[in-house]
CSV table of C-alpha atoms in Angstrom, one decimal:
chain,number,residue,atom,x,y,z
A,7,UNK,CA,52.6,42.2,-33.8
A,8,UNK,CA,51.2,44.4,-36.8
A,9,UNK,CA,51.5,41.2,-39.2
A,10,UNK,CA,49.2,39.0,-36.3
A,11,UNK,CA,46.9,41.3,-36.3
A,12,UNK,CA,46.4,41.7,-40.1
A,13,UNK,CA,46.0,37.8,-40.5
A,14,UNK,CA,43.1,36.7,-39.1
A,15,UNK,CA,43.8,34.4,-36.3
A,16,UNK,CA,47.0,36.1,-36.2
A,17,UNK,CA,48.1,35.1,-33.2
A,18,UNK,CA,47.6,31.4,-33.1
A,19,UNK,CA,48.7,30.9,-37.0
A,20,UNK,CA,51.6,32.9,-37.0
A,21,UNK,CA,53.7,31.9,-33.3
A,22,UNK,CA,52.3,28.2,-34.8
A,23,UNK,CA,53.9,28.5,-38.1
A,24,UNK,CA,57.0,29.9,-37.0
A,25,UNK,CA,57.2,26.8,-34.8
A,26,UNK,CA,56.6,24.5,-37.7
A,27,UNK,CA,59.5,26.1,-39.7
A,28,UNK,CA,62.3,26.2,-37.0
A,29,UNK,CA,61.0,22.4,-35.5
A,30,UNK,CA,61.8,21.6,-40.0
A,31,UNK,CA,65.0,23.3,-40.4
A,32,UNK,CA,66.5,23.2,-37.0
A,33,UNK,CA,64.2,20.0,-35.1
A,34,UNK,CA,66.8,19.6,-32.4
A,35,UNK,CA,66.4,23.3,-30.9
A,36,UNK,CA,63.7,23.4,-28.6
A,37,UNK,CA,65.5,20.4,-26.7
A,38,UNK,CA,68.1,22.3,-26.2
A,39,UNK,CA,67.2,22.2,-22.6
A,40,UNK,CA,67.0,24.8,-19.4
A,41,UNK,CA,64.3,27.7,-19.9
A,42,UNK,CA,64.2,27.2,-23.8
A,43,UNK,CA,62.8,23.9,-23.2
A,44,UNK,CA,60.7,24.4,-20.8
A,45,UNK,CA,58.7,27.8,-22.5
A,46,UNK,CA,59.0,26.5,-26.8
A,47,UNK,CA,58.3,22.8,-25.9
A,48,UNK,CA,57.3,21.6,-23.0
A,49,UNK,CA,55.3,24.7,-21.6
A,50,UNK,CA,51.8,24.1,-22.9
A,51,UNK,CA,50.3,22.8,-20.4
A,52,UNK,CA,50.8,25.8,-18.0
A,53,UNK,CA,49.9,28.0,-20.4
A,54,UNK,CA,47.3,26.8,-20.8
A,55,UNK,CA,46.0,27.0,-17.6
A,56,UNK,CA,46.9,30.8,-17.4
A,57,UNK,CA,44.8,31.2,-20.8
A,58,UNK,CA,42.0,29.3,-18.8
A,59,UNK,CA,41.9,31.7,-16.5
A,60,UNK,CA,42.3,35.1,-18.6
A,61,UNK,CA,38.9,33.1,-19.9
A,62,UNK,CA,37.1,32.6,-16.7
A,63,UNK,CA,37.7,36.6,-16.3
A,64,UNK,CA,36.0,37.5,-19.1
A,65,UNK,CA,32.6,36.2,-17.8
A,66,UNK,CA,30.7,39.0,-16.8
A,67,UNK,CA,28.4,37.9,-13.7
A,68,UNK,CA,26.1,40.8,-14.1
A,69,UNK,CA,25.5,39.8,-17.2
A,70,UNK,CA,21.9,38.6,-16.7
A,71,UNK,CA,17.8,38.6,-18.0
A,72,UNK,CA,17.6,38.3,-21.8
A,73,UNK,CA,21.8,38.1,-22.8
A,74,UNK,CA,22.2,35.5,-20.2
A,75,UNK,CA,18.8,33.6,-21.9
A,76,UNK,CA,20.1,34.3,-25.5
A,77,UNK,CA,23.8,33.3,-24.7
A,78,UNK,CA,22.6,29.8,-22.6
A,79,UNK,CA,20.3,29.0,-25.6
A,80,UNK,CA,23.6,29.1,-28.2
A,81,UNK,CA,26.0,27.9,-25.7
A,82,UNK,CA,23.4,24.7,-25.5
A,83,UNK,CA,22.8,24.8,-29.2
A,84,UNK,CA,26.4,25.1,-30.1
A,85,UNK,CA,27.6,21.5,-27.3
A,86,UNK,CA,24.9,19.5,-28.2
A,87,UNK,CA,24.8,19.7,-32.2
A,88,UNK,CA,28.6,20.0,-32.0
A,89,UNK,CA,28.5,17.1,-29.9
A,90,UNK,CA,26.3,14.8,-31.7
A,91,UNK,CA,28.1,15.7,-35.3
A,92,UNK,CA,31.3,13.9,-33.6
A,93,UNK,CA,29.4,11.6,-32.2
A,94,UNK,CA,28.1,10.3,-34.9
A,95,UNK,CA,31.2,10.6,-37.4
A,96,UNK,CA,32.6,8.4,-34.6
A,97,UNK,CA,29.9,5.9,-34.8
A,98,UNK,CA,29.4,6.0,-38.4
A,99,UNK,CA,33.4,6.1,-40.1
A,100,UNK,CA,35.5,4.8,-36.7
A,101,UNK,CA,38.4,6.9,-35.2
A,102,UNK,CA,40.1,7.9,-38.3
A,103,UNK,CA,37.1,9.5,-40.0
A,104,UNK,CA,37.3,10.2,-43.9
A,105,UNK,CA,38.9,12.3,-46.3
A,106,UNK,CA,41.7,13.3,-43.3
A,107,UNK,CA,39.0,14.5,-41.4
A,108,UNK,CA,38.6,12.6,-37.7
A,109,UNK,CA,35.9,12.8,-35.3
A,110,UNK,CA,38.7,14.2,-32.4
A,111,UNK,CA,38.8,17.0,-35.1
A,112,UNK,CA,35.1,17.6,-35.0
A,113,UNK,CA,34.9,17.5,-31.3
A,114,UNK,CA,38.0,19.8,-30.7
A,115,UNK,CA,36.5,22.9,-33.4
A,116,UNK,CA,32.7,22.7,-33.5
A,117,UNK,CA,32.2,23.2,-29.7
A,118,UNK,CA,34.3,26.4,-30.1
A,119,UNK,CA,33.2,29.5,-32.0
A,120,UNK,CA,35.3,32.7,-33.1
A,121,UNK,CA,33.8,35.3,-29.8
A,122,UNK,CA,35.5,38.4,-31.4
A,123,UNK,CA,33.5,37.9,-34.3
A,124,UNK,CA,30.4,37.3,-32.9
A,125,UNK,CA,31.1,40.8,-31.1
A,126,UNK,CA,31.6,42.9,-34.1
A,127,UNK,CA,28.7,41.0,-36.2
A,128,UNK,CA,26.8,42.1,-32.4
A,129,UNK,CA,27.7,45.4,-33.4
A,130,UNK,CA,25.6,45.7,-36.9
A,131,UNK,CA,22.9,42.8,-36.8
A,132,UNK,CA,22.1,42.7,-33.1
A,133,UNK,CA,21.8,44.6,-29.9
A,134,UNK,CA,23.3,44.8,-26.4
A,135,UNK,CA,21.5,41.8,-25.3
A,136,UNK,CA,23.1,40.1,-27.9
A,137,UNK,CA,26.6,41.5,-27.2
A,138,UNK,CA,26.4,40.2,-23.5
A,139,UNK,CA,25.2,36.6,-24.8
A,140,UNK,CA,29.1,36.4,-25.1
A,141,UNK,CA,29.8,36.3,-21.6
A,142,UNK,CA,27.9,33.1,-20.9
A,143,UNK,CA,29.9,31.7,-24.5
A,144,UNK,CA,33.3,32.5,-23.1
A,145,UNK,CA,32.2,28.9,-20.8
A,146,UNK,CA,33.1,27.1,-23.4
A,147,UNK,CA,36.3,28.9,-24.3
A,148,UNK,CA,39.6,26.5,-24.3
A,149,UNK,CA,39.2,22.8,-23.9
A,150,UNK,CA,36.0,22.3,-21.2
A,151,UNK,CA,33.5,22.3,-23.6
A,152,UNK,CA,35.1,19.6,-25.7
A,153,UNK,CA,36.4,17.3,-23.0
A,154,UNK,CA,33.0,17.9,-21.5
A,155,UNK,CA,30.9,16.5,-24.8
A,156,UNK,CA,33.9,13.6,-25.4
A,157,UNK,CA,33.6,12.6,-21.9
A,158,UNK,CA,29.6,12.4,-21.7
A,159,UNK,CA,29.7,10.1,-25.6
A,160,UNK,CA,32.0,7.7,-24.4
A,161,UNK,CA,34.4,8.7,-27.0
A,162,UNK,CA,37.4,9.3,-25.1
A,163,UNK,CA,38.1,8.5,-21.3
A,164,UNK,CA,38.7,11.6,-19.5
A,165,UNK,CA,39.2,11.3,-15.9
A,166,UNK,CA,36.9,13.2,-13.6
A,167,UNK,CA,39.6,14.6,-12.3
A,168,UNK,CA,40.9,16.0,-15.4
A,169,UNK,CA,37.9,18.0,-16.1
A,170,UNK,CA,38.0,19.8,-12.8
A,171,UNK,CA,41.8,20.1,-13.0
A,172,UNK,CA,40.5,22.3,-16.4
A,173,UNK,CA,37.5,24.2,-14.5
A,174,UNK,CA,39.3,25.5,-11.6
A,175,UNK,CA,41.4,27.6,-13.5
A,176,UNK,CA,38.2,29.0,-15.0
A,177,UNK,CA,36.1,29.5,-12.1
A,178,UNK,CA,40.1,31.1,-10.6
A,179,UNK,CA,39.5,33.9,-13.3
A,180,UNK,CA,35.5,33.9,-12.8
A,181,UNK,CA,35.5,34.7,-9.0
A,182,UNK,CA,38.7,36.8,-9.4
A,183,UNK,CA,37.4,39.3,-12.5
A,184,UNK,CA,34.3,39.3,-10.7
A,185,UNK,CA,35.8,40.5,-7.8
A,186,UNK,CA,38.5,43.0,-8.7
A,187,UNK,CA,38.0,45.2,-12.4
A,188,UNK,CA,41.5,45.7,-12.3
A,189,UNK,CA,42.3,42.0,-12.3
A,190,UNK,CA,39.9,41.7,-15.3
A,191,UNK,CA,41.5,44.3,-17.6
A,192,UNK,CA,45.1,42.5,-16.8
A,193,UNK,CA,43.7,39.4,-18.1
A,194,UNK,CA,42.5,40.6,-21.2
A,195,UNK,CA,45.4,42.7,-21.5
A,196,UNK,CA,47.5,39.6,-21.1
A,197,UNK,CA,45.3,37.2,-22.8
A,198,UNK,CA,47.5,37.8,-26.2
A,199,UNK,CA,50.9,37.0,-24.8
A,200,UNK,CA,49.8,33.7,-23.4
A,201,UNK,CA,48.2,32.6,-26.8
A,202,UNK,CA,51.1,33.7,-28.4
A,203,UNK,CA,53.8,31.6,-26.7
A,204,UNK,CA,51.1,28.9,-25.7
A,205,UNK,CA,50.6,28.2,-29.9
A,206,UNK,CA,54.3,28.6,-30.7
A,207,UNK,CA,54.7,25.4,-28.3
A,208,UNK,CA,51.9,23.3,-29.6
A,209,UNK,CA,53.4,24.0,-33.3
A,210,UNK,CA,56.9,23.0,-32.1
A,211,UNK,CA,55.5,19.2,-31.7
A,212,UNK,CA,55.3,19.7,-35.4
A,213,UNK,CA,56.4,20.7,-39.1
A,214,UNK,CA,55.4,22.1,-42.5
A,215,UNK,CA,54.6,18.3,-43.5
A,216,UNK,CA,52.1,18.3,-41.3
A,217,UNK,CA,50.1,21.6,-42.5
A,218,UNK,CA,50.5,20.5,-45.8
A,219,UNK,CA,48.7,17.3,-45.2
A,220,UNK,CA,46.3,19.1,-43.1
A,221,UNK,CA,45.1,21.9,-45.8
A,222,UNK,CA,42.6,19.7,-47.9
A,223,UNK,CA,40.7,18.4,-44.3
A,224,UNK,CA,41.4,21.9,-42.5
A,225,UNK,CA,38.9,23.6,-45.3
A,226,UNK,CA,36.8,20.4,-44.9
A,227,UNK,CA,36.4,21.2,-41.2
A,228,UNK,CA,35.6,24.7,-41.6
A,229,UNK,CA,33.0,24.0,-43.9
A,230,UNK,CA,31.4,21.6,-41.8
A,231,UNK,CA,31.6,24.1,-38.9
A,232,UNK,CA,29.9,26.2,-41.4
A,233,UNK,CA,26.9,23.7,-42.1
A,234,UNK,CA,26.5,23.2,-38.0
A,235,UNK,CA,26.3,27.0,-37.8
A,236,UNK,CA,23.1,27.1,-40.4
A,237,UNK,CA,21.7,24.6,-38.5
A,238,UNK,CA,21.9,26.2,-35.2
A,239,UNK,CA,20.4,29.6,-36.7
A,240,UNK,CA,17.3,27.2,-37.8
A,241,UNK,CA,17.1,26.2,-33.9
A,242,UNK,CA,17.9,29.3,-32.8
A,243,UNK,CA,15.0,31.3,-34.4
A,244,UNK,CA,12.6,29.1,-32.3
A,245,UNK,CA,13.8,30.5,-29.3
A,246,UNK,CA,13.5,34.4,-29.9
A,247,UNK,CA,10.7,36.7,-30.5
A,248,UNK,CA,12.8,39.1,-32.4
A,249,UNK,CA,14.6,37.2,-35.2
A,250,UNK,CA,18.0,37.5,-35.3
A,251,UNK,CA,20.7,36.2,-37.8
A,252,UNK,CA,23.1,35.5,-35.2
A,253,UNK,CA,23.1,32.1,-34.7
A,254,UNK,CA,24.9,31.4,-37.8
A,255,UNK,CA,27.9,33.1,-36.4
A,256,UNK,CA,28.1,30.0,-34.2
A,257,UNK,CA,29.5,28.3,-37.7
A,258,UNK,CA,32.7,29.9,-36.5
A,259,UNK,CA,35.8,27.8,-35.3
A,260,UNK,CA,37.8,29.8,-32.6
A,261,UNK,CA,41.4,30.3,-33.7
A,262,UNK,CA,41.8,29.1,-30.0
A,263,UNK,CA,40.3,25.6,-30.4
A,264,UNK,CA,44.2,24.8,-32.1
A,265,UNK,CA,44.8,24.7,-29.1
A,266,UNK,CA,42.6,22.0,-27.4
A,267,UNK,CA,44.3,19.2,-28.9
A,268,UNK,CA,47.0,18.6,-26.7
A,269,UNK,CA,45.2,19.2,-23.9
A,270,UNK,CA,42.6,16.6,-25.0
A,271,UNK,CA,45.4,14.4,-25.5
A,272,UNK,CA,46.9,14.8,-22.4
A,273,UNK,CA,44.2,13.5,-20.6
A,274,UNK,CA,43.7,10.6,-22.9
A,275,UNK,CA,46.8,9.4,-24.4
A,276,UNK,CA,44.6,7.6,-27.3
A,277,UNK,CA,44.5,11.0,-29.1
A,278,UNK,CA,48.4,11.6,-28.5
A,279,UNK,CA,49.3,10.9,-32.3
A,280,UNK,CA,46.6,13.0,-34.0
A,281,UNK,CA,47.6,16.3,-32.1
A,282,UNK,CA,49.9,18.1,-34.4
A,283,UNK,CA,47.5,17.1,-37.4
A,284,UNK,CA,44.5,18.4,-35.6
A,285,UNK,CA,45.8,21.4,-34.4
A,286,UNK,CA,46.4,22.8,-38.0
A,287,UNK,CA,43.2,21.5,-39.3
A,288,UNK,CA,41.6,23.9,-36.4
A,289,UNK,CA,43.7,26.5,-37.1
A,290,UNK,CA,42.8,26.2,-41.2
A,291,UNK,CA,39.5,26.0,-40.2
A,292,UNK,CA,39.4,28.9,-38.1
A,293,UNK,CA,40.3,31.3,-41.1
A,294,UNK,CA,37.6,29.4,-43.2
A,295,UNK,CA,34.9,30.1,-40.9
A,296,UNK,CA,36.2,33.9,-40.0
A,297,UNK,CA,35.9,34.7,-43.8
A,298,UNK,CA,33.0,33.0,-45.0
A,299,UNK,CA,30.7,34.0,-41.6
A,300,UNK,CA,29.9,37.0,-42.3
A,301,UNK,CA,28.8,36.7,-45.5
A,302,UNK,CA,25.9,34.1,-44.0
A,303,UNK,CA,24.7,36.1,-41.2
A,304,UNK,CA,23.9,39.2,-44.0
A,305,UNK,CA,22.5,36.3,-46.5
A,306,UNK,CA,20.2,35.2,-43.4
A,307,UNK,CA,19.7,39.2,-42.4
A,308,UNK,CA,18.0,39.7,-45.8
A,309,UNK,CA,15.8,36.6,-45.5
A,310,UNK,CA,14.3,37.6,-42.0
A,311,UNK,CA,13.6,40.9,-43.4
A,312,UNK,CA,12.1,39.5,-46.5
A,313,UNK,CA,9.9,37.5,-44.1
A,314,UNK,CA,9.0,40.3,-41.5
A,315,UNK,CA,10.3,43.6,-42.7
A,316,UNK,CA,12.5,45.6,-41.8
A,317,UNK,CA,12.1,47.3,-38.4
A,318,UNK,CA,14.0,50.6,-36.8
A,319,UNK,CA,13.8,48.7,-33.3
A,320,UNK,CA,16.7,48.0,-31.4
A,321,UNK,CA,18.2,44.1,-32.1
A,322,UNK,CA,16.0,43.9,-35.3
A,323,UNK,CA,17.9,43.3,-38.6
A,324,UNK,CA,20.0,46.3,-40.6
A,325,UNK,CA,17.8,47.3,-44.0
A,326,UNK,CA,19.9,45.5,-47.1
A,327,UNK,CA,20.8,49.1,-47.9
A,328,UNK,CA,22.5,49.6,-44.5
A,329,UNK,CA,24.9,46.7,-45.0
């Protein structure tokens, strides 16, 4: 637990990883059958449904006024852009993309963004209103937002039933928290173990072959993410009265989106062969993004106080001496 939680995206890599060694050495041990079977290879899809809802209970419904404006405005920002960059890497370079890089990649990271970073970056270049944005972000958590964006382009066929089969567990965990605090806390208390167990079974589909051929097009991804996140904080400016350099931290790629994949793939079998590949380019891309963020949103800070000076107000941006 202490080595996950020095390696950024800890606890997706490392369960993932681990799963990549043992399915290279020893490929014949998560059939062995019984329980074994069922929890190291065949168990994702459950989990995944118990990670839907620890998600849906982390959506705050008091949450409301300018952090549910401010969290709608990047949450839309964030699907569309993200949407129409796979779109039109779809429409533009076919199914198999370029350079190892595929439009099912693009649609399974850049809808998803990194929320615990956006929380701490909250913490120095924003305000509470931009703390509780991340309750109305948490929507997009897990798979939704993606199947959601490849449904509406045409790109894959997901049945309708398929998508609401993924929102129930959400709006499970939405009514649920809402209801009972208690309930809440166990989810996020919880959250960890599921994530855990849930990436140890998506790596075991497949081995260090794979993340090797995935490292060149994992950075790729990332720094696309990157580029969509500039964009958005260009968008995003337009919406605020106070700037903020926040919308870049929407370049992020949720250690969590390695994840998506198989779901995806479930639902449309087209996808099936490009999971495992995927699911370490989003995982690469993920640590990317988590490093190089911050460094954007206090290169944007600077330029909006450069612009309108610096100002002791609560939500404005930190002095360049502060950082």
């Amino acid at each position: 637990m202490n080595l996950m939680k020095k390696i950024p995206g800890g606890q997706i890599i490392v369960p993932m990883l681990l799963a990549m060694i043992v399915n290279t050495i020893l490929p014949s041990f998560q059939e062995i059958g019984g329980s074994t079977a069922a929890l190291f290879q065949k168990g994702s899809q459950a989990m995944m449904g118990l990670f839907l809802i620890t998600c849906g209970a982390s959506i705050k419904i008091k949450e409301a006024g300018v952090p549910l404006y401010k969290g709608s405005v990047l949450l839309v920002l964030k699907l569309v852009l993200g949407g129409a960059a796979g779109w039109l890497a779809n429409d533009l370079l076919g199914i198999y993309g370029a350079f190892g890089l595929t439009p099912f990649a693009l649609f399974c990271a850049l809808p998803s963004n990194n929320s615990s970073l956006y929380v701490a970056l909250c913490d120095k270049y924003g305000d509470d209103s931009d703390k509780g944005a991340v309750s109305v972000l948490a929507l997009k958590n897990g798979p939704f937002g993606s199947m959601l964006i490849m449904g509406m382009s045409g790109v894959a066929h997901i049945p309708a039933t398929d998508m609401i089969g993924t929102l129930i567990p959400i709006l499970i965990g939405f009514v649920w928290g809402n209801l009972d605090e208690n309930f809440r806390t166990l989810c996020l208390n919880s959250q960890p173990l599921v994530i855990i167990f849930q990436s140890f079974a998506i790596g075991a589909s497949s081995s260090l072959h794979t993340l090797w051929s995935a490292g060149f097009s994992g950075v790729l991804l990332g720094i696309v993410s990157l580029v969509l996140g500039i964009m958005i904080q260009f968008a995003y400016r337009f919406f605020l009265r106070k700037k903020s350099p926040l919308g870049v931290s929407m370049g992020t790629v949720a250690a969590n989106s390695a994840l998506t994949p198989s779901i995806i793939a479930s639902a449309d079998p087209v996808f099936h062969s490009m999971v495992s590949t995927v699911s370490a380019q989003c995982a690469a891309a993920s640590i990317v993004t988590m490093v190089i963020c911050p460094f954007l949103v206090s290169f944007f800070n600077r330029q909006i106080i450069k612009t309108q000076g610096a100002n002791p107000a609560a939500g404005a941006p930190v002095s360049p001496e502060n950082e």
